[in-house]
JSON list of C-alpha atoms and ligand atoms in Angstrom, two decimals:
[
{"chain": "D", "resi": 1, "resn": "MET", "atom": "CA", "xyz": [-22.18, -3.77, -9.06]},
{"chain": "D", "resi": 2, "resn": "SER", "atom": "CA", "xyz": [-24.66, -2.11, -6.71]},
{"chain": "D", "resi": 3, "resn": "GLN", "atom": "CA", "xyz": [-24.72, 1.59, -5.91]},
{"chain": "D", "resi": 4, "resn": "ASP", "atom": "CA", "xyz": [-22.84, 1.21, -2.67]},
{"chain": "D", "resi": 5, "resn": "GLU", "atom": "CA", "xyz": [-19.97, -0.65, -4.27]},
{"chain": "D", "resi": 6, "resn": "LEU", "atom": "CA", "xyz": [-16.99, 0.86, -5.97]},
{"chain": "D", "resi": 7, "resn": "GLU", "atom": "CA", "xyz": [-13.98, -0.45, -7.84]},
{"chain": "D", "resi": 8, "resn": "ARG", "atom": "CA", "xyz": [-11.11, 1.62, -9.13]},
{"chain": "D", "resi": 9, "resn": "ALA", "atom": "CA", "xyz": [-7.67, 0.88, -10.54]},
{"chain": "D", "resi": 10, "resn": "TYR", "atom": "CA", "xyz": [-4.59, 3.07, -10.30]},
{"chain": "D", "resi": 11, "resn": "GLU", "atom": "CA", "xyz": [-1.16, 2.81, -11.91]},
{"chain": "D", "resi": 12, "resn": "ILE", "atom": "CA", "xyz": [2.00, 3.52, -9.90]},
{"chain": "D", "resi": 13, "resn": "LEU", "atom": "CA", "xyz": [5.41, 4.06, -11.49]},
{"chain": "D", "resi": 14, "resn": "GLY", "atom": "CA", "xyz": [8.70, 3.13, -9.88]},
{"chain": "D", "resi": 15, "resn": "ARG", "atom": "CA", "xyz": [11.12, 6.03, -9.24]},
{"chain": "D", "resi": 16, "resn": "ASP", "atom": "CA", "xyz": [8.36, 8.57, -9.86]},
{"chain": "D", "resi": 17, "resn": "PHE", "atom": "CA", "xyz": [9.01, 10.58, -6.70]},
{"chain": "D", "resi": 18, "resn": "ALA", "atom": "CA", "xyz": [7.31, 13.64, -8.26]},
{"chain": "D", "resi": 19, "resn": "ASN", "atom": "CA", "xyz": [3.91, 11.91, -8.13]},
{"chain": "D", "resi": 20, "resn": "ALA", "atom": "CA", "xyz": [4.56, 9.71, -5.11]},
{"chain": "D", "resi": 21, "resn": "GLY", "atom": "CA", "xyz": [1.63, 9.74, -2.71]},
{"chain": "D", "resi": 22, "resn": "ARG", "atom": "CA", "xyz": [-0.98, 10.78, -5.27]},
{"chain": "D", "resi": 23, "resn": "VAL", "atom": "CA", "xyz": [-2.66, 7.41, -5.47]},
{"chain": "D", "resi": 24, "resn": "SER", "atom": "CA", "xyz": [-3.06, 7.08, -1.70]},
{"chain": "D", "resi": 25, "resn": "THR", "atom": "CA", "xyz": [-4.30, 10.68, -1.46]},
{"chain": "D", "resi": 26, "resn": "GLY", "atom": "CA", "xyz": [-6.86, 9.89, -4.17]},
{"chain": "D", "resi": 27, "resn": "ILE", "atom": "CA", "xyz": [-8.00, 6.80, -2.27]},
{"chain": "D", "resi": 28, "resn": "LYS", "atom": "CA", "xyz": [-8.32, 8.81, 0.95]},
{"chain": "D", "resi": 29, "resn": "ASP", "atom": "CA", "xyz": [-10.45, 11.46, -0.79]},
{"chain": "D", "resi": 30, "resn": "THR", "atom": "CA", "xyz": [-12.63, 8.82, -2.45]},
{"chain": "D", "resi": 31, "resn": "LEU", "atom": "CA", "xyz": [-13.31, 7.03, 0.85]},
{"chain": "D", "resi": 32, "resn": "LYS", "atom": "CA", "xyz": [-13.99, 10.30, 2.68]},
{"chain": "D", "resi": 33, "resn": "GLY", "atom": "CA", "xyz": [-16.41, 11.25, -0.09]},
{"chain": "D", "resi": 34, "resn": "MET", "atom": "CA", "xyz": [-18.24, 7.95, 0.41]},
{"chain": "D", "resi": 35, "resn": "GLY", "atom": "CA", "xyz": [-18.76, 8.81, 4.06]},
{"chain": "D", "resi": 36, "resn": "ILE", "atom": "CA", "xyz": [-16.52, 6.03, 5.40]},
{"chain": "D", "resi": 37, "resn": "ARG", "atom": "CA", "xyz": [-15.66, 6.40, 9.10]},
{"chain": "D", "resi": 38, "resn": "PRO", "atom": "CA", "xyz": [-12.60, 8.68, 9.52]},
{"chain": "D", "resi": 39, "resn": "ASP", "atom": "CA", "xyz": [-10.61, 6.20, 11.62]},
{"chain": "D", "resi": 40, "resn": "LEU", "atom": "CA", "xyz": [-11.01, 3.56, 8.91]},
{"chain": "D", "resi": 41, "resn": "VAL", "atom": "CA", "xyz": [-10.15, 6.04, 6.15]},
{"chain": "D", "resi": 42, "resn": "ARG", "atom": "CA", "xyz": [-7.00, 6.88, 8.09]},
{"chain": "D", "resi": 43, "resn": "ARG", "atom": "CA", "xyz": [-5.96, 3.24, 8.43]},
{"chain": "D", "resi": 44, "resn": "VAL", "atom": "CA", "xyz": [-6.48, 2.60, 4.72]},
{"chain": "D", "resi": 45, "resn": "ALA", "atom": "CA", "xyz": [-4.65, 5.82, 3.82]},
{"chain": "D", "resi": 46, "resn": "ILE", "atom": "CA", "xyz": [-1.62, 4.85, 5.91]},
{"chain": "D", "resi": 47, "resn": "ALA", "atom": "CA", "xyz": [-1.49, 1.33, 4.49]},
{"chain": "D", "resi": 48, "resn": "SER", "atom": "CA", "xyz": [-1.94, 2.45, 0.89]},
{"chain": "D", "resi": 49, "resn": "TYR", "atom": "CA", "xyz": [0.64, 5.23, 1.26]},
{"chain": "D", "resi": 50, "resn": "GLU", "atom": "CA", "xyz": [3.27, 2.80, 2.56]},
{"chain": "D", "resi": 51, "resn": "ALA", "atom": "CA", "xyz": [2.47, 0.31, -0.22]},
{"chain": "D", "resi": 52, "resn": "GLU", "atom": "CA", "xyz": [2.58, 3.05, -2.86]},
{"chain": "D", "resi": 53, "resn": "MET", "atom": "CA", "xyz": [5.94, 4.32, -1.60]},
{"chain": "D", "resi": 54, "resn": "ASN", "atom": "CA", "xyz": [7.39, 0.83, -1.68]},
{"chain": "D", "resi": 55, "resn": "VAL", "atom": "CA", "xyz": [6.48, 0.58, -5.35]},
{"chain": "D", "resi": 56, "resn": "VAL", "atom": "CA", "xyz": [8.04, 3.99, -6.03]},
{"chain": "D", "resi": 57, "resn": "MET", "atom": "CA", "xyz": [11.21, 3.07, -4.16]},
{"chain": "D", "resi": 58, "resn": "TYR", "atom": "CA", "xyz": [11.71, -0.58, -4.98]},
{"chain": "D", "resi": 59, "resn": "ALA", "atom": "CA", "xyz": [9.62, -1.69, -7.96]},
{"chain": "D", "resi": 60, "resn": "THR", "atom": "CA", "xyz": [9.23, -0.84, -11.64]},
{"chain": "D", "resi": 61, "resn": "SER", "atom": "CA", "xyz": [5.48, -0.37, -11.82]},
{"chain": "D", "resi": 62, "resn": "ALA", "atom": "CA", "xyz": [2.29, -1.56, -10.20]},
{"chain": "D", "resi": 63, "resn": "THR", "atom": "CA", "xyz": [-1.44, -1.69, -10.50]},
{"chain": "D", "resi": 64, "resn": "LEU", "atom": "CA", "xyz": [-3.39, -0.93, -7.36]},
{"chain": "D", "resi": 65, "resn": "THR", "atom": "CA", "xyz": [-7.06, -1.78, -7.18]},
{"chain": "D", "resi": 66, "resn": "LEU", "atom": "CA", "xyz": [-9.42, -0.34, -4.61]},
{"chain": "D", "resi": 67, "resn": "ARG", "atom": "CA", "xyz": [-12.69, -2.10, -3.97]},
{"chain": "D", "resi": 68, "resn": "VAL", "atom": "CA", "xyz": [-15.30, -0.99, -1.50]},
{"chain": "D", "resi": 69, "resn": "THR", "atom": "CA", "xyz": [-18.29, -3.15, -0.61]},
{"chain": "D", "resi": 70, "resn": "PRO", "atom": "CA", "xyz": [-20.77, -2.70, 2.24]},
{"chain": "D", "resi": 71, "resn": "SER", "atom": "CA", "xyz": [-18.59, -4.95, 4.40]},
{"chain": "D", "resi": 72, "resn": "LEU", "atom": "CA", "xyz": [-14.99, -4.10, 3.47]},
{"chain": "D", "resi": 73, "resn": "ILE", "atom": "CA", "xyz": [-12.36, -1.96, 1.85]},
{"chain": "D", "resi": 74, "resn": "ALA", "atom": "CA", "xyz": [-9.99, -4.07, -0.22]},
{"chain": "D", "resi": 75, "resn": "ILE", "atom": "CA", "xyz": [-6.71, -2.93, -1.71]},
{"chain": "D", "resi": 76, "resn": "ASP", "atom": "CA", "xyz": [-4.63, -5.17, -3.91]},
{"chain": "D", "resi": 77, "resn": "ILE", "atom": "CA", "xyz": [-1.28, -4.12, -5.28]},
{"chain": "D", "resi": 78, "resn": "SER", "atom": "CA", "xyz": [0.56, -6.16, -7.82]},
{"chain": "D", "resi": 79, "resn": "ASP", "atom": "CA", "xyz": [3.96, -4.91, -8.90]},
{"chain": "D", "resi": 80, "resn": "LYS", "atom": "CA", "xyz": [6.56, -5.79, -11.45]},
{"chain": "D", "resi": 81, "resn": "GLY", "atom": "CA", "xyz": [9.94, -5.55, -9.84]},
{"chain": "D", "resi": 82, "resn": "PRO", "atom": "CA", "xyz": [12.78, -7.34, -8.09]},
{"chain": "D", "resi": 83, "resn": "GLY", "atom": "CA", "xyz": [10.55, -9.11, -5.58]},
{"chain": "D", "resi": 84, "resn": "ILE", "atom": "CA", "xyz": [11.48, -9.71, -1.94]},
{"chain": "D", "resi": 85, "resn": "PRO", "atom": "CA", "xyz": [13.91, -12.57, -1.26]},
{"chain": "D", "resi": 86, "resn": "ASP", "atom": "CA", "xyz": [13.13, -12.87, 2.47]},
{"chain": "D", "resi": 87, "resn": "ILE", "atom": "CA", "xyz": [9.65, -11.70, 3.44]},
{"chain": "D", "resi": 88, "resn": "GLY", "atom": "CA", "xyz": [10.19, -12.50, 7.13]},
{"chain": "D", "resi": 89, "resn": "LEU", "atom": "CA", "xyz": [13.16, -10.15, 7.17]},
{"chain": "D", "resi": 90, "resn": "ALA", "atom": "CA", "xyz": [11.37, -7.45, 5.17]},
{"chain": "D", "resi": 91, "resn": "MET", "atom": "CA", "xyz": [8.49, -7.55, 7.67]},
{"chain": "D", "resi": 92, "resn": "GLN", "atom": "CA", "xyz": [10.82, -6.81, 10.60]},
{"chain": "D", "resi": 93, "resn": "GLU", "atom": "CA", "xyz": [10.60, -3.32, 12.08]},
{"chain": "D", "resi": 94, "resn": "GLY", "atom": "CA", "xyz": [13.64, -1.28, 11.09]},
{"chain": "D", "resi": 95, "resn": "TYR", "atom": "CA", "xyz": [14.74, -3.49, 8.20]},
{"chain": "D", "resi": 96, "resn": "SER", "atom": "CA", "xyz": [15.29, -1.47, 5.04]},
{"chain": "D", "resi": 97, "resn": "THR", "atom": "CA", "xyz": [17.32, -1.66, 1.87]},
{"chain": "D", "resi": 98, "resn": "ALA", "atom": "CA", "xyz": [16.68, 2.03, 1.10]},
{"chain": "D", "resi": 99, "resn": "THR", "atom": "CA", "xyz": [19.60, 3.83, -0.52]},
{"chain": "D", "resi": 100, "resn": "GLN", "atom": "CA", "xyz": [21.41, 6.80, 1.03]},
{"chain": "D", "resi": 101, "resn": "GLU", "atom": "CA", "xyz": [19.55, 9.04, -1.42]},
{"chain": "D", "resi": 102, "resn": "MET", "atom": "CA", "xyz": [16.16, 7.71, -0.25]},
{"chain": "D", "resi": 103, "resn": "ARG", "atom": "CA", "xyz": [17.17, 8.10, 3.39]},
{"chain": "D", "resi": 104, "resn": "GLU", "atom": "CA", "xyz": [18.05, 11.73, 2.71]},
{"chain": "D", "resi": 105, "resn": "LEU", "atom": "CA", "xyz": [14.47, 12.18, 1.44]},
{"chain": "D", "resi": 106, "resn": "GLY", "atom": "CA", "xyz": [13.22, 10.84, 4.75]},
{"chain": "D", "resi": 107, "resn": "PHE", "atom": "CA", "xyz": [12.41, 7.27, 3.68]},
{"chain": "D", "resi": 108, "resn": "GLY", "atom": "CA", "xyz": [13.93, 4.00, 4.79]},
{"chain": "D", "resi": 109, "resn": "ALA", "atom": "CA", "xyz": [12.80, 3.71, 8.41]},
{"chain": "D", "resi": 110, "resn": "GLY", "atom": "CA", "xyz": [11.86, 0.11, 7.72]},
{"chain": "D", "resi": 111, "resn": "MET", "atom": "CA", "xyz": [8.40, 0.60, 9.23]},
{"chain": "D", "resi": 112, "resn": "GLY", "atom": "CA", "xyz": [6.29, 0.50, 6.07]},
{"chain": "D", "resi": 113, "resn": "LEU", "atom": "CA", "xyz": [5.39, -3.19, 5.86]},
{"chain": "D", "resi": 114, "resn": "PRO", "atom": "CA", "xyz": [4.88, -3.50, 9.66]},
{"chain": "D", "resi": 115, "resn": "ASN", "atom": "CA", "xyz": [2.61, -0.43, 9.49]},
{"chain": "D", "resi": 116, "resn": "ILE", "atom": "CA", "xyz": [0.57, -1.90, 6.66]},
{"chain": "D", "resi": 117, "resn": "LYS", "atom": "CA", "xyz": [0.07, -5.07, 8.69]},
{"chain": "D", "resi": 118, "resn": "ARG", "atom": "CA", "xyz": [-0.87, -3.11, 11.83]},
{"chain": "D", "resi": 119, "resn": "ASN", "atom": "CA", "xyz": [-3.46, -1.00, 10.01]},
{"chain": "D", "resi": 120, "resn": "ALA", "atom": "CA", "xyz": [-5.08, -3.89, 8.14]},
{"chain": "D", "resi": 121, "resn": "ASP", "atom": "CA", "xyz": [-7.60, -6.38, 9.46]},
{"chain": "D", "resi": 122, "resn": "GLU", "atom": "CA", "xyz": [-6.19, -8.85, 6.96]},
{"chain": "D", "resi": 123, "resn": "PHE", "atom": "CA", "xyz": [-2.86, -8.62, 5.20]},
{"chain": "D", "resi": 124, "resn": "THR", "atom": "CA", "xyz": [-1.04, -10.98, 2.88]},
{"chain": "D", "resi": 125, "resn": "ILE", "atom": "CA", "xyz": [2.18, -10.51, 0.97]},
{"chain": "D", "resi": 126, "resn": "ASP", "atom": "CA", "xyz": [3.52, -12.77, -1.75]},
{"chain": "D", "resi": 127, "resn": "SER", "atom": "CA", "xyz": [6.62, -12.22, -3.76]},
{"chain": "D", "resi": 128, "resn": "ALA", "atom": "CA", "xyz": [8.58, -13.88, -6.51]},
{"chain": "D", "resi": 129, "resn": "VAL", "atom": "CA", "xyz": [12.20, -12.82, -6.91]},
{"chain": "D", "resi": 130, "resn": "GLY", "atom": "CA", "xyz": [12.81, -11.31, -10.34]},
{"chain": "D", "resi": 131, "resn": "GLU", "atom": "CA", "xyz": [9.07, -10.99, -10.99]},
{"chain": "D", "resi": 132, "resn": "GLY", "atom": "CA", "xyz": [7.33, -8.88, -8.40]},
{"chain": "D", "resi": 133, "resn": "THR", "atom": "CA", "xyz": [5.31, -8.57, -5.24]},
{"chain": "D", "resi": 134, "resn": "LYS", "atom": "CA", "xyz": [1.61, -8.77, -4.41]},
{"chain": "D", "resi": 135, "resn": "LEU", "atom": "CA", "xyz": [-0.02, -7.24, -1.38]},
{"chain": "D", "resi": 136, "resn": "SER", "atom": "CA", "xyz": [-3.58, -7.78, -0.25]},
{"chain": "D", "resi": 137, "resn": "ILE", "atom": "CA", "xyz": [-4.95, -5.39, 2.37]},
{"chain": "D", "resi": 138, "resn": "ARG", "atom": "CA", "xyz": [-8.44, -5.62, 3.88]},
{"chain": "D", "resi": 139, "resn": "VAL", "atom": "CA", "xyz": [-10.15, -3.28, 6.33]},
{"chain": "D", "resi": 140, "resn": "ARG", "atom": "CA", "xyz": [-13.55, -4.40, 7.54]},
{"chain": "D", "resi": 141, "resn": "LEU", "atom": "CA", "xyz": [-16.47, -2.01, 7.57]},
{"chain": "D", "resi": 142, "resn": "ASP", "atom": "CA", "xyz": [-18.93, -4.02, 9.63]},
{"chain": "L", "resi": 1, "resn": "LIG", "atom": "N1", "xyz": [7.28, -3.74, -3.50]},
{"chain": "L", "resi": 1, "resn": "LIG", "atom": "C1", "xyz": [8.51, -4.09, -3.11]},
{"chain": "L", "resi": 1, "resn": "LIG", "atom": "N2", "xyz": [9.38, -4.63, -3.99]},
{"chain": "L", "resi": 1, "resn": "LIG", "atom": "C2", "xyz": [10.63, -5.02, -3.60]},
{"chain": "L", "resi": 1, "resn": "LIG", "atom": "N3", "xyz": [11.09, -4.90, -2.34]},
{"chain": "L", "resi": 1, "resn": "LIG", "atom": "C3", "xyz": [10.26, -4.37, -1.41]},
{"chain": "L", "resi": 1, "resn": "LIG", "atom": "C4", "xyz": [8.94, -3.94, -1.74]},
{"chain": "L", "resi": 1, "resn": "LIG", "atom": "N4", "xyz": [8.35, -3.47, -0.62]},
{"chain": "L", "resi": 1, "resn": "LIG", "atom": "C5", "xyz": [9.26, -3.62, 0.36]},
{"chain": "L", "resi": 1, "resn": "LIG", "atom": "N5", "xyz": [10.42, -4.15, -0.11]},
{"chain": "L", "resi": 1, "resn": "LIG", "atom": "C6", "xyz": [11.61, -4.51, 0.68]},
{"chain": "L", "resi": 1, "resn": "LIG", "atom": "O1", "xyz": [11.23, -4.62, 2.05]},
{"chain": "L", "resi": 1, "resn": "LIG", "atom": "C7", "xyz": [11.98, -3.69, 2.85]},
{"chain": "L", "resi": 1, "resn": "LIG", "atom": "C8", "xyz": [11.15, -3.17, 4.00]},
{"chain": "L", "resi": 1, "resn": "LIG", "atom": "O2", "xyz": [10.07, -2.38, 3.51]},
{"chain": "L", "resi": 1, "resn": "LIG", "atom": "P1", "xyz": [9.41, -1.29, 4.48]},
{"chain": "L", "resi": 1, "resn": "LIG", "atom": "O3", "xyz": [9.01, -1.97, 5.76]},
{"chain": "L", "resi": 1, "resn": "LIG", "atom": "O4", "xyz": [8.34, -0.58, 3.74]},
{"chain": "L", "resi": 1, "resn": "LIG", "atom": "O5", "xyz": [10.60, -0.33, 4.83]},
{"chain": "L", "resi": 1, "resn": "LIG", "atom": "P2", "xyz": [11.33, 0.82, 3.97]},
{"chain": "L", "resi": 1, "resn": "LIG", "atom": "O6", "xyz": [10.43, 1.17, 2.83]},
{"chain": "L", "resi": 1, "resn": "LIG", "atom": "O7", "xyz": [11.51, 1.94, 4.92]},
{"chain": "L", "resi": 1, "resn": "LIG", "atom": "O8", "xyz": [12.61, 0.21, 3.48]},
{"chain": "L", "resi": 1, "resn": "LIG", "atom": "C9", "xyz": [12.45, -2.64, 1.86]},
{"chain": "L", "resi": 1, "resn": "LIG", "atom": "O9", "xyz": [13.58, -1.95, 2.31]},
{"chain": "L", "resi": 1, "resn": "LIG", "atom": "C10", "xyz": [12.71, -3.47, 0.61]},
{"chain": "L", "resi": 1, "resn": "LIG", "atom": "O10", "xyz": [13.95, -4.14, 0.72]},
{"chain": "L", "resi": 2, "resn": "LIG", "atom": "MG1", "xyz": [8.44, 1.29, 2.85]}
]
Protein backbone atom coordinates (compact mmCIF):
# COMPACT_ATOMS: atom_id res chain seq x y z
CA MET A 1 0.00 0.00 0.00
CA SER A 2 1.41 3.38 -0.97
CA GLN A 3 1.62 6.37 1.33
CA ASP A 4 -1.52 7.98 -0.01
CA GLU A 5 -3.63 4.90 0.55
CA LEU A 6 -5.35 3.92 3.73
CA GLU A 7 -7.41 0.97 4.90
CA ARG A 8 -9.13 0.67 8.23
CA ALA A 9 -11.69 -1.68 9.74
CA TYR A 10 -14.25 -0.86 12.40
CA GLU A 11 -16.66 -3.05 14.38
CA ILE A 12 -20.24 -1.94 15.00
CA LEU A 13 -22.53 -3.58 17.55
CA GLY A 14 -26.28 -3.86 17.22
CA ARG A 15 -28.33 -2.12 19.95
CA ASP A 16 -25.26 -0.22 21.15
CA PHE A 17 -26.94 3.19 21.17
CA ALA A 18 -24.35 4.49 23.67
CA ASN A 19 -21.60 4.30 21.03
CA ALA A 20 -23.77 4.88 17.98
CA GLY A 21 -22.20 7.36 15.59
CA ARG A 22 -18.63 6.86 16.79
CA VAL A 23 -17.48 4.94 13.74
CA SER A 24 -18.80 7.53 11.28
CA THR A 25 -17.32 10.35 13.38
CA GLY A 26 -13.97 8.54 13.31
CA ILE A 27 -14.18 8.17 9.53
CA LYS A 28 -15.02 11.87 9.16
CA ASP A 29 -12.02 12.88 11.29
CA THR A 30 -9.71 10.52 9.40
CA LEU A 31 -10.77 11.89 6.00
CA LYS A 32 -10.51 15.51 7.20
CA GLY A 33 -7.04 14.74 8.51
CA MET A 34 -6.05 13.42 5.08
CA GLY A 35 -7.05 16.73 3.53
CA ILE A 36 -9.99 15.32 1.56
CA ARG A 37 -12.32 17.99 0.14
CA PRO A 38 -14.92 19.02 2.76
CA ASP A 39 -17.93 18.41 0.51
CA LEU A 40 -16.75 14.85 -0.14
CA VAL A 41 -16.00 14.27 3.55
CA ARG A 42 -19.54 15.41 4.30
CA ARG A 43 -21.09 13.03 1.79
CA VAL A 44 -19.11 10.08 3.14
CA ALA A 45 -19.93 11.07 6.73
CA ILE A 46 -23.67 11.18 6.00
CA ALA A 47 -23.64 7.84 4.19
CA SER A 48 -21.53 6.10 6.82
CA TYR A 49 -23.63 7.53 9.67
CA GLU A 50 -26.85 6.22 8.13
CA ALA A 51 -25.27 2.81 7.49
CA GLU A 52 -23.86 2.66 11.02
CA MET A 53 -27.24 3.56 12.55
CA ASN A 54 -28.96 0.87 10.52
CA VAL A 55 -26.60 -1.70 12.00
CA VAL A 56 -27.24 -0.37 15.51
CA MET A 57 -31.00 -0.41 14.99
CA TYR A 58 -31.57 -3.51 12.90
CA ALA A 59 -28.57 -5.84 12.90
CA THR A 60 -26.53 -7.83 15.40
CA SER A 61 -23.03 -6.71 14.45
CA ALA A 62 -21.05 -5.52 11.48
CA THR A 63 -17.60 -4.89 10.14
CA LEU A 64 -17.12 -1.65 8.25
CA THR A 65 -14.04 -1.15 6.14
CA LEU A 66 -12.85 2.22 4.94
CA ARG A 67 -10.45 2.35 2.03
CA VAL A 68 -9.03 5.50 0.53
CA THR A 69 -7.04 5.49 -2.69
CA PRO A 70 -6.00 8.44 -4.84
CA SER A 71 -9.18 7.98 -6.89
CA LEU A 72 -11.88 6.97 -4.39
CA ILE A 73 -13.23 6.54 -0.91
CA ALA A 74 -14.73 3.09 -0.48
CA ILE A 75 -16.87 1.94 2.42
CA ASP A 76 -18.06 -1.63 2.73
CA ILE A 77 -20.32 -2.76 5.52
CA SER A 78 -21.14 -6.37 6.07
CA ASP A 79 -23.54 -7.18 8.88
CA LYS A 80 -24.87 -10.24 10.60
CA GLY A 81 -28.56 -9.77 11.17
CA PRO A 82 -32.09 -10.39 9.93
CA GLY A 83 -31.42 -9.19 6.40
CA ILE A 84 -33.89 -7.20 4.31
CA PRO A 85 -36.73 -9.18 2.71
CA ASP A 86 -37.69 -6.50 0.15
CA ILE A 87 -34.84 -4.17 -0.81
CA GLY A 88 -37.03 -2.17 -3.22
CA LEU A 89 -39.39 -1.37 -0.37
CA ALA A 90 -36.56 -0.60 2.08
CA MET A 91 -35.09 1.86 -0.45
CA GLN A 92 -38.34 3.85 -0.62
CA GLU A 93 -38.31 7.24 1.10
CA GLY A 94 -40.32 7.09 4.31
CA TYR A 95 -40.36 3.30 4.65
CA SER A 96 -39.21 2.21 8.10
CA THR A 97 -39.68 -0.70 10.45
CA ALA A 98 -38.29 1.31 13.39
CA THR A 99 -39.96 0.59 16.72
CA GLN A 100 -41.85 3.17 18.77
CA GLU A 101 -38.83 3.33 21.09
CA MET A 102 -36.49 4.16 18.19
CA ARG A 103 -38.91 6.77 16.87
CA GLU A 104 -38.92 8.42 20.28
CA LEU A 105 -35.12 8.70 19.97
CA GLY A 106 -35.62 10.52 16.69
CA PHE A 107 -34.90 7.64 14.30
CA GLY A 108 -37.16 5.92 11.81
CA ALA A 109 -37.76 8.62 9.19
CA GLY A 110 -37.10 6.02 6.53
CA MET A 111 -34.60 8.29 4.77
CA GLY A 112 -31.37 6.48 5.63
CA LEU A 113 -30.97 4.17 2.64
CA PRO A 114 -32.19 6.82 0.14
CA ASN A 115 -29.69 9.26 1.68
CA ILE A 116 -26.84 6.79 1.36
CA LYS A 117 -27.69 6.31 -2.31
CA ARG A 118 -27.95 10.07 -2.92
CA ASN A 119 -24.57 10.78 -1.31
CA ALA A 120 -22.70 7.97 -3.06
CA ASP A 121 -21.35 7.93 -6.60
CA GLU A 122 -21.86 4.18 -6.55
CA PHE A 123 -24.03 2.23 -4.16
CA THR A 124 -24.97 -1.42 -3.98
CA ILE A 125 -26.96 -3.30 -1.37
CA ASP A 126 -27.28 -7.05 -1.07
CA SER A 127 -29.10 -8.91 1.60
CA ALA A 128 -29.89 -12.46 2.60
CA VAL A 129 -32.80 -12.97 4.97
CA GLY A 130 -31.66 -14.60 8.20
CA GLU A 131 -28.01 -13.92 7.40
CA GLY A 132 -27.29 -10.25 6.90
CA THR A 133 -26.82 -7.28 4.65
CA LYS A 134 -23.90 -5.89 2.66
CA LEU A 135 -23.55 -2.31 1.53
CA SER A 136 -20.94 -0.95 -0.82
CA ILE A 137 -20.52 2.82 -0.99
CA ARG A 138 -18.10 4.63 -3.29
CA VAL A 139 -17.32 8.34 -3.52
CA ARG A 140 -14.95 9.33 -6.30
CA LEU A 141 -12.05 11.64 -5.62
CA ASP A 142 -11.01 12.43 -9.18
N1 LIG B 1 -28.68 -3.39 8.05
C1 LIG B 1 -30.00 -3.65 8.04
N2 LIG B 1 -30.46 -4.84 8.44
C2 LIG B 1 -31.79 -5.13 8.41
N3 LIG B 1 -32.74 -4.26 7.99
C3 LIG B 1 -32.33 -3.04 7.56
C4 LIG B 1 -30.95 -2.67 7.57
N4 LIG B 1 -30.84 -1.41 7.08
C5 LIG B 1 -32.10 -1.03 6.78
N5 LIG B 1 -33.00 -2.01 7.07
C6 LIG B 1 -34.45 -1.98 6.82
O1 LIG B 1 -34.72 -0.96 5.85
C7 LIG B 1 -35.61 0.03 6.39
C8 LIG B 1 -35.29 1.39 5.83
O2 LIG B 1 -34.02 1.83 6.29
P1 LIG B 1 -33.71 3.39 6.33
O3 LIG B 1 -33.99 3.98 4.97
O4 LIG B 1 -32.34 3.59 6.86
O5 LIG B 1 -34.79 3.98 7.30
P2 LIG B 1 -34.91 3.92 8.90
O6 LIG B 1 -33.57 3.55 9.45
O7 LIG B 1 -35.33 5.29 9.30
O8 LIG B 1 -35.93 2.85 9.20
C9 LIG B 1 -35.46 -0.11 7.89
O9 LIG B 1 -36.57 0.37 8.59
C10 LIG B 1 -35.27 -1.62 8.05
O10 LIG B 1 -36.51 -2.29 7.95
MG1 LIG C 1 -31.79 4.15 8.78
